[in-house]
Amino acid sequence: MVIAKLMKRKAGLAILVASTTFAATVSIGISSAHAAAGDINYSYFTKNFGWTPMKGRLPNMDCKDRSYSNAVIKGINLGVYDAAPYMYTENGKMTGIDYDINIAVLEYIGIKKHKDILLQWPQMIPALLSKRIDVIGGDIHENPDRLKSIAFTTTAWWYGTTLMVKSDNPKGIKTWADLQKPGVKVGVLTGSFVGEFLAKLSPKPDLVLVPDSNSEFQSLASGKVDVVVDDAPKEGAYMISNPGSGLKILSAATSNPPVDFQDTDAKFALRPADCSLNQAYSRGLAELRDHGVITQILKKYGLGDGDNLFMPNYKP
């Protein structure tokens, strides 16, 4: 009788295991059926709102990786660089708009450990792809070429790209169209989106590539270049720190910037495979925007509420 009961119990266990296996298989099948990433209905937005989203902009949201949970346990390597007011060293410590925002996000999503990895800007994407860093913490412009290899977070805040010249403006530069005039040397940051954009124009501007923003502004002050094209917050921070530089920023309202540079959103970047970490980071950014934390950080560095809001006269 004991043997019979054991055999019956064993048979029942086998049925349970088989049923569980079948259920798991069905569950996996259902999950797989929905695993394909969705895509944007581009024509809907073009037709109804006059705006066509960038191809490939919608990130993978069907996360099955453990990048977020691993980051909570082990921490992350944060890619940082020297470009005030975004990121810079003060009294031996890293600070700046983007740095403070990254730290706030990490605290919000429960990642208690991180290590700063100081890099030159052109090293950022290679360092991310080689897993030397886990997040590009300096805001990086989203464009189709970069979307082929890296994934972007949601927007942290907004800013503009402007022209900077010497106070006496000897070449008489007034608009972006003047960048294409013969004899005008244009300083741009190596690896920057604006540099890539200008290089594709015809006629092509006379571009002078520099490794970092400080070198860029110093090249303008010394007369090595006639104009610099960079982010307005960086240009403003340099002028505040160097009041005798003899430089000035041309008004975006009158310099007629291309649509791509009328308003730029600050995003951070991760590896496409790190889906769950990206989702956590993006949710953290959205929550911190909603509750005014990012606005407080912007005000700390002299920027107003408008730098954290979508401006209606600009496309998304």
PDB file of C-alpha atoms in Angstrom:
ATOM      1  CA  MET A   1       0.000   0.000   0.000  1.00  0.00           C
ATOM      2  CA  VAL A   2       2.841   2.348   0.856  1.00  0.00           C
ATOM      3  CA  ILE A   3       4.450   1.625  -2.496  1.00  0.00           C
ATOM      4  CA  ALA A   4       1.146   2.236  -4.273  1.00  0.00           C
ATOM      5  CA  LYS A   5       0.737   5.599  -2.535  1.00  0.00           C
ATOM      6  CA  LEU A   6       4.281   6.586  -3.470  1.00  0.00           C
ATOM      7  CA  MET A   7       3.683   5.615  -7.087  1.00  0.00           C
ATOM      8  CA  LYS A   8       0.436   7.583  -7.130  1.00  0.00           C
ATOM      9  CA  ARG A   9       2.175  10.590  -5.569  1.00  0.00           C
ATOM     10  CA  LYS A  10       5.007  10.336  -8.108  1.00  0.00           C
ATOM     11  CA  ALA A  11       2.511  10.221 -10.964  1.00  0.00           C
ATOM     12  CA  GLY A  12       0.727  13.269  -9.605  1.00  0.00           C
ATOM     13  CA  LEU A  13       4.037  15.105  -9.335  1.00  0.00           C
ATOM     14  CA  ALA A  14       4.873  14.222 -12.932  1.00  0.00           C
ATOM     15  CA  ILE A  15       1.513  15.599 -14.073  1.00  0.00           C
ATOM     16  CA  LEU A  16       2.134  18.787 -12.074  1.00  0.00           C
ATOM     17  CA  VAL A  17       5.593  19.232 -13.584  1.00  0.00           C
ATOM     18  CA  ALA A  18       4.266  18.585 -17.070  1.00  0.00           C
ATOM     19  CA  SER A  19       1.422  21.036 -16.546  1.00  0.00           C
ATOM     20  CA  THR A  20       3.804  23.659 -15.209  1.00  0.00           C
ATOM     21  CA  THR A  21       6.145  23.141 -18.147  1.00  0.00           C
ATOM     22  CA  PHE A  22       3.247  23.438 -20.576  1.00  0.00           C
ATOM     23  CA  ALA A  23       1.996  26.603 -18.882  1.00  0.00           C
ATOM     24  CA  ALA A  24       5.491  28.083 -18.976  1.00  0.00           C
ATOM     25  CA  THR A  25       5.771  27.212 -22.653  1.00  0.00           C
ATOM     26  CA  VAL A  26       2.428  28.849 -23.390  1.00  0.00           C
ATOM     27  CA  SER A  27       3.429  31.864 -21.315  1.00  0.00           C
ATOM     28  CA  ILE A  28       6.722  32.188 -23.186  1.00  0.00           C
ATOM     29  CA  GLY A  29       4.878  31.814 -26.463  1.00  0.00           C
ATOM     30  CA  ILE A  30       2.483  34.604 -25.570  1.00  0.00           C
ATOM     31  CA  SER A  31       5.361  36.797 -24.409  1.00  0.00           C
ATOM     32  CA  SER A  32       7.278  36.120 -27.597  1.00  0.00           C
ATOM     33  CA  ALA A  33       4.234  36.985 -29.664  1.00  0.00           C
ATOM     34  CA  HIS A  34       4.343  40.468 -28.165  1.00  0.00           C
ATOM     35  CA  ALA A  35       8.131  40.752 -28.130  1.00  0.00           C
ATOM     36  CA  ALA A  36       8.442  42.682 -31.376  1.00  0.00           C
ATOM     37  CA  ALA A  37       9.121  46.353 -30.681  1.00  0.00           C
ATOM     38  CA  GLY A  38       6.380  48.715 -31.757  1.00  0.00           C
ATOM     39  CA  ASP A  39       6.996  51.515 -34.220  1.00  0.00           C
ATOM     40  CA  ILE A  40       5.736  55.063 -34.544  1.00  0.00           C
ATOM     41  CA  ASN A  41       2.878  55.823 -36.938  1.00  0.00           C
ATOM     42  CA  TYR A  42       4.836  58.562 -38.688  1.00  0.00           C
ATOM     43  CA  SER A  43       2.073  59.578 -41.108  1.00  0.00           C
ATOM     44  CA  TYR A  44      -0.347  60.168 -38.211  1.00  0.00           C
ATOM     45  CA  PHE A  45       1.884  62.818 -36.672  1.00  0.00           C
ATOM     46  CA  THR A  46       2.816  64.366 -40.020  1.00  0.00           C
ATOM     47  CA  LYS A  47      -0.819  64.648 -41.089  1.00  0.00           C
ATOM     48  CA  ASN A  48      -2.334  65.816 -37.808  1.00  0.00           C
ATOM     49  CA  PHE A  49       0.456  67.816 -36.184  1.00  0.00           C
ATOM     50  CA  GLY A  50       2.869  68.802 -38.954  1.00  0.00           C
ATOM     51  CA  TRP A  51       5.713  66.992 -37.211  1.00  0.00           C
ATOM     52  CA  THR A  52       7.433  63.816 -38.384  1.00  0.00           C
ATOM     53  CA  PRO A  53       9.280  61.988 -35.573  1.00  0.00           C
ATOM     54  CA  MET A  54      12.879  60.978 -36.153  1.00  0.00           C
ATOM     55  CA  LYS A  55      13.249  57.486 -37.591  1.00  0.00           C
ATOM     56  CA  GLY A  56      14.235  54.951 -34.941  1.00  0.00           C
ATOM     57  CA  ARG A  57      13.486  57.354 -32.089  1.00  0.00           C
ATOM     58  CA  LEU A  58      11.146  55.006 -30.202  1.00  0.00           C
ATOM     59  CA  PRO A  59      13.338  52.889 -27.903  1.00  0.00           C
ATOM     60  CA  ASN A  60      12.788  49.235 -27.086  1.00  0.00           C
ATOM     61  CA  MET A  61      10.346  49.032 -24.182  1.00  0.00           C
ATOM     62  CA  ASP A  62       9.888  45.262 -24.126  1.00  0.00           C
ATOM     63  CA  CYS A  63      12.641  44.825 -21.545  1.00  0.00           C
ATOM     64  CA  LYS A  64      13.857  41.360 -20.594  1.00  0.00           C
ATOM     65  CA  ASP A  65      17.357  42.297 -19.448  1.00  0.00           C
ATOM     66  CA  ARG A  66      18.697  42.773 -15.911  1.00  0.00           C
ATOM     67  CA  SER A  67      20.708  45.949 -16.482  1.00  0.00           C
ATOM     68  CA  TYR A  68      18.671  47.961 -13.966  1.00  0.00           C
ATOM     69  CA  SER A  69      18.739  45.356 -11.193  1.00  0.00           C
ATOM     70  CA  ASN A  70      22.464  44.813 -11.807  1.00  0.00           C
ATOM     71  CA  ALA A  71      23.040  48.568 -11.540  1.00  0.00           C
ATOM     72  CA  VAL A  72      21.161  48.680  -8.233  1.00  0.00           C
ATOM     73  CA  ILE A  73      23.400  45.928  -6.878  1.00  0.00           C
ATOM     74  CA  LYS A  74      26.755  46.836  -8.438  1.00  0.00           C
ATOM     75  CA  GLY A  75      26.430  50.522  -9.348  1.00  0.00           C
ATOM     76  CA  ILE A  76      27.361  52.150 -12.671  1.00  0.00           C
ATOM     77  CA  ASN A  77      30.244  53.914 -14.390  1.00  0.00           C
ATOM     78  CA  LEU A  78      29.137  57.418 -15.369  1.00  0.00           C
ATOM     79  CA  GLY A  79      30.830  59.061 -18.358  1.00  0.00           C
ATOM     80  CA  VAL A  80      31.718  62.680 -17.500  1.00  0.00           C
ATOM     81  CA  TYR A  81      33.674  65.428 -19.289  1.00  0.00           C
ATOM     82  CA  ASP A  82      34.845  68.992 -18.748  1.00  0.00           C
ATOM     83  CA  ALA A  83      32.448  71.535 -20.262  1.00  0.00           C
ATOM     84  CA  ALA A  84      30.951  74.163 -17.963  1.00  0.00           C
ATOM     85  CA  PRO A  85      28.136  74.577 -17.074  1.00  0.00           C
ATOM     86  CA  TYR A  86      27.194  70.990 -17.967  1.00  0.00           C
ATOM     87  CA  MET A  87      30.012  69.210 -16.154  1.00  0.00           C
ATOM     88  CA  TYR A  88      33.210  70.558 -14.629  1.00  0.00           C
ATOM     89  CA  THR A  89      35.486  70.203 -11.630  1.00  0.00           C
ATOM     90  CA  GLU A  90      35.221  72.703  -8.781  1.00  0.00           C
ATOM     91  CA  ASN A  91      37.255  72.400  -5.583  1.00  0.00           C
ATOM     92  CA  GLY A  92      38.272  68.912  -6.622  1.00  0.00           C
ATOM     93  CA  LYS A  93      34.700  67.683  -7.137  1.00  0.00           C
ATOM     94  CA  MET A  94      32.632  67.160 -10.267  1.00  0.00           C
ATOM     95  CA  THR A  95      29.624  69.462 -10.563  1.00  0.00           C
ATOM     96  CA  GLY A  96      27.440  71.108 -13.235  1.00  0.00           C
ATOM     97  CA  ILE A  97      23.895  70.987 -14.594  1.00  0.00           C
ATOM     98  CA  ASP A  98      24.011  67.538 -16.189  1.00  0.00           C
ATOM     99  CA  TYR A  99      26.123  66.084 -13.411  1.00  0.00           C
ATOM    100  CA  ASP A 100      23.658  67.214 -10.742  1.00  0.00           C
ATOM    101  CA  ILE A 101      20.741  65.868 -12.783  1.00  0.00           C
ATOM    102  CA  ASN A 102      22.428  62.475 -13.182  1.00  0.00           C
ATOM    103  CA  ILE A 103      23.103  62.247  -9.454  1.00  0.00           C
ATOM    104  CA  ALA A 104      19.478  63.154  -8.695  1.00  0.00           C
ATOM    105  CA  VAL A 105      18.261  60.439 -11.092  1.00  0.00           C
ATOM    106  CA  LEU A 106      20.538  57.809  -9.544  1.00  0.00           C
ATOM    107  CA  GLU A 107      19.294  58.717  -6.068  1.00  0.00           C
ATOM    108  CA  TYR A 108      15.677  58.585  -7.258  1.00  0.00           C
ATOM    109  CA  ILE A 109      15.886  55.161  -8.913  1.00  0.00           C
ATOM    110  CA  GLY A 110      17.853  53.577  -6.089  1.00  0.00           C
ATOM    111  CA  ILE A 111      21.329  53.264  -7.611  1.00  0.00           C
ATOM    112  CA  LYS A 112      23.559  54.108  -4.666  1.00  0.00           C
ATOM    113  CA  LYS A 113      26.983  53.485  -6.183  1.00  0.00           C
ATOM    114  CA  HIS A 114      28.585  55.139  -9.176  1.00  0.00           C
ATOM    115  CA  LYS A 115      32.074  55.931 -10.438  1.00  0.00           C
ATOM    116  CA  ASP A 116      32.900  59.001 -12.522  1.00  0.00           C
ATOM    117  CA  ILE A 117      34.948  58.213 -15.646  1.00  0.00           C
ATOM    118  CA  LEU A 118      36.463  61.440 -17.014  1.00  0.00           C
ATOM    119  CA  LEU A 119      36.715  61.434 -20.824  1.00  0.00           C
ATOM    120  CA  GLN A 120      37.167  63.745 -23.788  1.00  0.00           C
ATOM    121  CA  TRP A 121      33.868  64.167 -25.622  1.00  0.00           C
ATOM    122  CA  PRO A 122      34.884  62.146 -28.741  1.00  0.00           C
ATOM    123  CA  GLN A 123      35.631  59.174 -26.439  1.00  0.00           C
ATOM    124  CA  MET A 124      32.107  58.969 -25.024  1.00  0.00           C
ATOM    125  CA  ILE A 125      30.357  56.694 -27.522  1.00  0.00           C
ATOM    126  CA  PRO A 126      33.333  54.294 -27.923  1.00  0.00           C
ATOM    127  CA  ALA A 127      33.600  54.069 -24.120  1.00  0.00           C
ATOM    128  CA  LEU A 128      29.887  53.282 -23.858  1.00  0.00           C
ATOM    129  CA  LEU A 129      29.971  50.587 -26.526  1.00  0.00           C
ATOM    130  CA  SER A 130      33.106  48.983 -25.037  1.00  0.00           C
ATOM    131  CA  LYS A 131      31.383  48.932 -21.599  1.00  0.00           C
ATOM    132  CA  ARG A 132      33.976  51.187 -20.011  1.00  0.00           C
ATOM    133  CA  ILE A 133      31.034  53.369 -18.996  1.00  0.00           C
ATOM    134  CA  ASP A 134      27.339  52.556 -18.607  1.00  0.00           C
ATOM    135  CA  VAL A 135      25.805  55.998 -19.139  1.00  0.00           C
ATOM    136  CA  ILE A 136      26.913  59.032 -21.147  1.00  0.00           C
ATOM    137  CA  GLY A 137      26.175  61.602 -18.467  1.00  0.00           C
ATOM    138  CA  GLY A 138      26.845  64.676 -20.595  1.00  0.00           C
ATOM    139  CA  ASP A 139      23.816  65.626 -22.676  1.00  0.00           C
ATOM    140  CA  ILE A 140      24.163  64.276 -26.179  1.00  0.00           C
ATOM    141  CA  HIS A 141      22.256  65.316 -29.307  1.00  0.00           C
ATOM    142  CA  GLU A 142      20.023  62.616 -30.753  1.00  0.00           C
ATOM    143  CA  ASN A 143      20.398  62.028 -34.485  1.00  0.00           C
ATOM    144  CA  PRO A 144      19.777  59.159 -36.940  1.00  0.00           C
ATOM    145  CA  ASP A 145      23.434  58.090 -37.128  1.00  0.00           C
ATOM    146  CA  ARG A 146      23.791  57.823 -33.349  1.00  0.00           C
ATOM    147  CA  LEU A 147      20.485  55.955 -33.075  1.00  0.00           C
ATOM    148  CA  LYS A 148      22.093  53.126 -35.048  1.00  0.00           C
ATOM    149  CA  SER A 149      24.437  52.293 -32.164  1.00  0.00           C
ATOM    150  CA  ILE A 150      23.222  53.894 -28.921  1.00  0.00           C
ATOM    151  CA  ALA A 151      19.920  54.472 -27.116  1.00  0.00           C
ATOM    152  CA  PHE A 152      18.758  57.762 -25.641  1.00  0.00           C
ATOM    153  CA  THR A 153      16.850  58.585 -22.489  1.00  0.00           C
ATOM    154  CA  THR A 154      13.859  60.864 -22.396  1.00  0.00           C
ATOM    155  CA  THR A 155      14.588  64.595 -22.331  1.00  0.00           C
ATOM    156  CA  ALA A 156      16.086  66.104 -19.184  1.00  0.00           C
ATOM    157  CA  TRP A 157      15.839  69.780 -20.231  1.00  0.00           C
ATOM    158  CA  TRP A 158      15.961  72.090 -23.260  1.00  0.00           C
ATOM    159  CA  TYR A 159      18.441  74.663 -24.571  1.00  0.00           C
ATOM    160  CA  GLY A 160      19.547  76.313 -27.829  1.00  0.00           C
ATOM    161  CA  THR A 161      22.606  76.376 -30.106  1.00  0.00           C
ATOM    162  CA  THR A 162      23.954  79.839 -30.909  1.00  0.00           C
ATOM    163  CA  LEU A 163      26.781  81.674 -32.670  1.00  0.00           C
ATOM    164  CA  MET A 164      29.566  83.359 -30.703  1.00  0.00           C
ATOM    165  CA  VAL A 165      31.907  85.970 -32.192  1.00  0.00           C
ATOM    166  CA  LYS A 166      34.441  88.557 -31.043  1.00  0.00           C
ATOM    167  CA  SER A 167      32.889  91.764 -29.732  1.00  0.00           C
ATOM    168  CA  ASP A 168      34.057  93.775 -32.757  1.00  0.00           C
ATOM    169  CA  ASN A 169      32.913  90.953 -35.101  1.00  0.00           C
ATOM    170  CA  PRO A 170      35.483  91.777 -37.829  1.00  0.00           C
ATOM    171  CA  LYS A 171      33.927  89.401 -40.398  1.00  0.00           C
ATOM    172  CA  GLY A 172      30.454  90.909 -39.898  1.00  0.00           C
ATOM    173  CA  ILE A 173      28.843  87.567 -39.090  1.00  0.00           C
ATOM    174  CA  LYS A 174      25.116  87.930 -38.392  1.00  0.00           C
ATOM    175  CA  THR A 175      23.387  84.707 -39.437  1.00  0.00           C
ATOM    176  CA  TRP A 176      24.108  81.006 -39.900  1.00  0.00           C
ATOM    177  CA  ALA A 177      24.268  81.617 -43.653  1.00  0.00           C
ATOM    178  CA  ASP A 178      27.387  83.726 -43.055  1.00  0.00           C
ATOM    179  CA  LEU A 179      29.214  80.587 -41.890  1.00  0.00           C
ATOM    180  CA  GLN A 180      29.439  79.512 -45.543  1.00  0.00           C
ATOM    181  CA  LYS A 181      31.104  82.708 -46.741  1.00  0.00           C
ATOM    182  CA  PRO A 182      34.710  82.462 -48.023  1.00  0.00           C
ATOM    183  CA  GLY A 183      37.341  83.375 -45.457  1.00  0.00           C
ATOM    184  CA  VAL A 184      35.194  82.632 -42.388  1.00  0.00           C
ATOM    185  CA  LYS A 185      36.796  80.085 -40.046  1.00  0.00           C
ATOM    186  CA  VAL A 186      34.210  78.241 -37.940  1.00  0.00           C
ATOM    187  CA  GLY A 187      35.215  76.593 -34.665  1.00  0.00           C
ATOM    188  CA  VAL A 188      33.300  73.440 -33.690  1.00  0.00           C
ATOM    189  CA  LEU A 189      33.785  70.670 -31.169  1.00  0.00           C
ATOM    190  CA  THR A 190      35.239  67.402 -32.507  1.00  0.00           C
ATOM    191  CA  GLY A 191      32.521  64.740 -32.664  1.00  0.00           C
ATOM    192  CA  SER A 192      29.688  67.232 -32.198  1.00  0.00           C
ATOM    193  CA  PHE A 193      26.398  67.043 -34.070  1.00  0.00           C
ATOM    194  CA  VAL A 194      26.714  70.667 -35.194  1.00  0.00           C
ATOM    195  CA  GLY A 195      30.103  69.847 -36.727  1.00  0.00           C
ATOM    196  CA  GLU A 196      28.599  66.915 -38.619  1.00  0.00           C
ATOM    197  CA  PHE A 197      25.695  69.099 -39.758  1.00  0.00           C
ATOM    198  CA  LEU A 198      27.900  71.925 -41.047  1.00  0.00           C
ATOM    199  CA  ALA A 199      30.242  69.495 -42.827  1.00  0.00           C
ATOM    200  CA  LYS A 200      27.344  68.362 -45.035  1.00  0.00           C
ATOM    201  CA  LEU A 201      26.443  71.866 -46.236  1.00  0.00           C
ATOM    202  CA  SER A 202      27.245  73.088 -49.728  1.00  0.00           C
ATOM    203  CA  PRO A 203      29.292  75.184 -49.944  1.00  0.00           C
ATOM    204  CA  LYS A 204      30.998  73.610 -46.957  1.00  0.00           C
ATOM    205  CA  PRO A 205      32.136  76.043 -44.229  1.00  0.00           C
ATOM    206  CA  ASP A 206      35.826  76.238 -43.314  1.00  0.00           C
ATOM    207  CA  LEU A 207      35.624  74.151 -40.141  1.00  0.00           C
ATOM    208  CA  VAL A 208      38.282  74.137 -37.417  1.00  0.00           C
ATOM    209  CA  LEU A 209      37.873  71.128 -35.106  1.00  0.00           C
ATOM    210  CA  VAL A 210      38.850  71.525 -31.449  1.00  0.00           C
ATOM    211  CA  PRO A 211      38.930  68.856 -28.701  1.00  0.00           C
ATOM    212  CA  ASP A 212      36.958  70.677 -25.987  1.00  0.00           C
ATOM    213  CA  SER A 213      34.835  73.762 -25.389  1.00  0.00           C
ATOM    214  CA  ASN A 214      37.486  75.750 -23.520  1.00  0.00           C
ATOM    215  CA  SER A 215      39.880  75.338 -26.460  1.00  0.00           C
ATOM    216  CA  GLU A 216      37.049  76.338 -28.780  1.00  0.00           C
ATOM    217  CA  PHE A 217      36.363  79.622 -26.970  1.00  0.00           C
ATOM    218  CA  GLN A 218      40.072  80.375 -26.559  1.00  0.00           C
ATOM    219  CA  SER A 219      40.556  79.875 -30.300  1.00  0.00           C
ATOM    220  CA  LEU A 220      37.901  82.510 -30.895  1.00  0.00           C
ATOM    221  CA  ALA A 221      39.381  84.946 -28.381  1.00  0.00           C
ATOM    222  CA  SER A 222      42.857  84.569 -29.932  1.00  0.00           C
ATOM    223  CA  GLY A 223      41.588  85.036 -33.486  1.00  0.00           C
ATOM    224  CA  LYS A 224      42.316  81.503 -34.719  1.00  0.00           C
ATOM    225  CA  VAL A 225      38.644  81.215 -35.684  1.00  0.00           C
ATOM    226  CA  ASP A 226      36.082  83.891 -36.544  1.00  0.00           C
ATOM    227  CA  VAL A 227      32.991  82.285 -35.035  1.00  0.00           C
ATOM    228  CA  VAL A 228      32.107  79.422 -32.707  1.00  0.00           C
ATOM    229  CA  VAL A 229      28.934  77.335 -32.927  1.00  0.00           C
ATOM    230  CA  ASP A 230      28.033  75.751 -29.604  1.00  0.00           C
ATOM    231  CA  ASP A 231      25.402  75.474 -26.897  1.00  0.00           C
ATOM    232  CA  ALA A 232      24.216  78.777 -25.445  1.00  0.00           C
ATOM    233  CA  PRO A 233      24.632  77.641 -21.791  1.00  0.00           C
ATOM    234  CA  LYS A 234      28.301  76.749 -22.405  1.00  0.00           C
ATOM    235  CA  GLU A 235      28.970  80.027 -24.178  1.00  0.00           C
ATOM    236  CA  GLY A 236      27.288  81.982 -21.400  1.00  0.00           C
ATOM    237  CA  ALA A 237      29.215  80.138 -18.689  1.00  0.00           C
ATOM    238  CA  TYR A 238      32.513  80.908 -20.430  1.00  0.00           C
ATOM    239  CA  MET A 239      31.686  84.607 -20.686  1.00  0.00           C
ATOM    240  CA  ILE A 240      30.747  84.757 -16.996  1.00  0.00           C
ATOM    241  CA  SER A 241      34.008  83.043 -16.012  1.00  0.00           C
ATOM    242  CA  ASN A 242      36.041  85.186 -18.437  1.00  0.00           C
ATOM    243  CA  PRO A 243      34.490  88.676 -18.370  1.00  0.00           C
ATOM    244  CA  GLY A 244      37.438  90.175 -20.259  1.00  0.00           C
ATOM    245  CA  SER A 245      37.349  87.672 -23.114  1.00  0.00           C
ATOM    246  CA  GLY A 246      35.970  90.193 -25.616  1.00  0.00           C
ATOM    247  CA  LEU A 247      33.364  87.756 -26.945  1.00  0.00           C
ATOM    248  CA  LYS A 248      29.627  88.040 -27.496  1.00  0.00           C
ATOM    249  CA  ILE A 249      26.723  85.717 -28.306  1.00  0.00           C
ATOM    250  CA  LEU A 250      24.554  86.507 -31.316  1.00  0.00           C
ATOM    251  CA  SER A 251      20.824  86.448 -30.644  1.00  0.00           C
ATOM    252  CA  ALA A 252      19.145  83.244 -31.780  1.00  0.00           C
ATOM    253  CA  ALA A 253      16.105  85.339 -32.686  1.00  0.00           C
ATOM    254  CA  THR A 254      18.008  87.202 -35.428  1.00  0.00           C
ATOM    255  CA  SER A 255      20.726  84.729 -36.495  1.00  0.00           C
ATOM    256  CA  ASN A 256      18.172  82.469 -38.237  1.00  0.00           C
ATOM    257  CA  PRO A 257      19.367  79.035 -37.032  1.00  0.00           C
ATOM    258  CA  PRO A 258      18.388  75.892 -38.964  1.00  0.00           C
ATOM    259  CA  VAL A 259      15.331  74.084 -37.604  1.00  0.00           C
ATOM    260  CA  ASP A 260      17.550  71.354 -36.131  1.00  0.00           C
ATOM    261  CA  PHE A 261      19.171  73.913 -33.823  1.00  0.00           C
ATOM    262  CA  GLN A 262      16.280  76.179 -32.876  1.00  0.00           C
ATOM    263  CA  ASP A 263      15.770  74.163 -29.731  1.00  0.00           C
ATOM    264  CA  THR A 264      17.857  71.253 -28.483  1.00  0.00           C
ATOM    265  CA  ASP A 265      16.813  68.755 -25.873  1.00  0.00           C
ATOM    266  CA  ALA A 266      19.376  67.462 -23.413  1.00  0.00           C
ATOM    267  CA  LYS A 267      19.337  63.673 -23.234  1.00  0.00           C
ATOM    268  CA  PHE A 268      21.709  61.040 -21.915  1.00  0.00           C
ATOM    269  CA  ALA A 269      22.680  57.779 -23.622  1.00  0.00           C
ATOM    270  CA  LEU A 270      23.001  54.086 -22.811  1.00  0.00           C
ATOM    271  CA  ARG A 271      23.625  50.861 -24.686  1.00  0.00           C
ATOM    272  CA  PRO A 272      20.527  49.603 -26.573  1.00  0.00           C
ATOM    273  CA  ALA A 273      20.795  46.269 -24.744  1.00  0.00           C
ATOM    274  CA  ASP A 274      20.404  47.995 -21.362  1.00  0.00           C
ATOM    275  CA  CYS A 275      16.677  48.411 -21.854  1.00  0.00           C
ATOM    276  CA  SER A 276      15.516  48.246 -18.219  1.00  0.00           C
ATOM    277  CA  LEU A 277      18.195  50.688 -17.041  1.00  0.00           C
ATOM    278  CA  ASN A 278      17.136  53.125 -19.769  1.00  0.00           C
ATOM    279  CA  GLN A 279      13.488  52.803 -18.760  1.00  0.00           C
ATOM    280  CA  ALA A 280      14.356  53.454 -15.102  1.00  0.00           C
ATOM    281  CA  TYR A 281      16.577  56.416 -16.019  1.00  0.00           C
ATOM    282  CA  SER A 282      13.906  57.914 -18.274  1.00  0.00           C
ATOM    283  CA  ARG A 283      11.179  57.464 -15.666  1.00  0.00           C
ATOM    284  CA  GLY A 284      13.417  59.133 -13.103  1.00  0.00           C
ATOM    285  CA  LEU A 285      14.045  62.092 -15.421  1.00  0.00           C
ATOM    286  CA  ALA A 286      10.325  62.491 -16.132  1.00  0.00           C
ATOM    287  CA  GLU A 287       9.442  62.396 -12.423  1.00  0.00           C
ATOM    288  CA  LEU A 288      12.155  64.911 -11.532  1.00  0.00           C
ATOM    289  CA  ARG A 289      10.963  67.250 -14.290  1.00  0.00           C
ATOM    290  CA  ASP A 290       7.355  66.936 -13.130  1.00  0.00           C
ATOM    291  CA  HIS A 291       8.170  67.723  -9.509  1.00  0.00           C
ATOM    292  CA  GLY A 292      10.419  70.707 -10.213  1.00  0.00           C
ATOM    293  CA  VAL A 293      13.712  69.121  -9.176  1.00  0.00           C
ATOM    294  CA  ILE A 294      15.367  69.729 -12.548  1.00  0.00           C
ATOM    295  CA  THR A 295      14.049  73.298 -12.598  1.00  0.00           C
ATOM    296  CA  GLN A 296      15.733  73.886  -9.231  1.00  0.00           C
ATOM    297  CA  ILE A 297      19.010  72.522 -10.622  1.00  0.00           C
ATOM    298  CA  LEU A 298      18.761  74.794 -13.681  1.00  0.00           C
ATOM    299  CA  LYS A 299      18.111  77.830 -11.485  1.00  0.00           C
ATOM    300  CA  LYS A 300      21.185  76.943  -9.429  1.00  0.00           C
ATOM    301  CA  TYR A 301      23.242  77.550 -12.591  1.00  0.00           C
ATOM    302  CA  GLY A 302      21.440  80.712 -13.651  1.00  0.00           C
ATOM    303  CA  LEU A 303      18.905  79.244 -16.082  1.00  0.00           C
ATOM    304  CA  GLY A 304      15.175  79.918 -15.882  1.00  0.00           C
ATOM    305  CA  ASP A 305      11.976  77.886 -16.060  1.00  0.00           C
ATOM    306  CA  GLY A 306      11.889  78.186 -19.854  1.00  0.00           C
ATOM    307  CA  ASP A 307      14.922  75.908 -20.128  1.00  0.00           C
ATOM    308  CA  ASN A 308      12.870  73.040 -18.695  1.00  0.00           C
ATOM    309  CA  LEU A 309       9.717  73.476 -20.764  1.00  0.00           C
ATOM    310  CA  PHE A 310       8.798  72.631 -24.342  1.00  0.00           C
ATOM    311  CA  MET A 311       8.685  75.893 -26.261  1.00  0.00           C
ATOM    312  CA  PRO A 312       5.588  76.015 -28.554  1.00  0.00           C
ATOM    313  CA  ASN A 313       7.371  77.894 -31.358  1.00  0.00           C
ATOM    314  CA  TYR A 314       9.857  75.040 -31.746  1.00  0.00           C
ATOM    315  CA  LYS A 315       9.240  71.593 -33.142  1.00  0.00           C
ATOM    316  CA  PRO A 316       9.544  68.719 -30.607  1.00  0.00           C
TER     317      PRO A 316
END
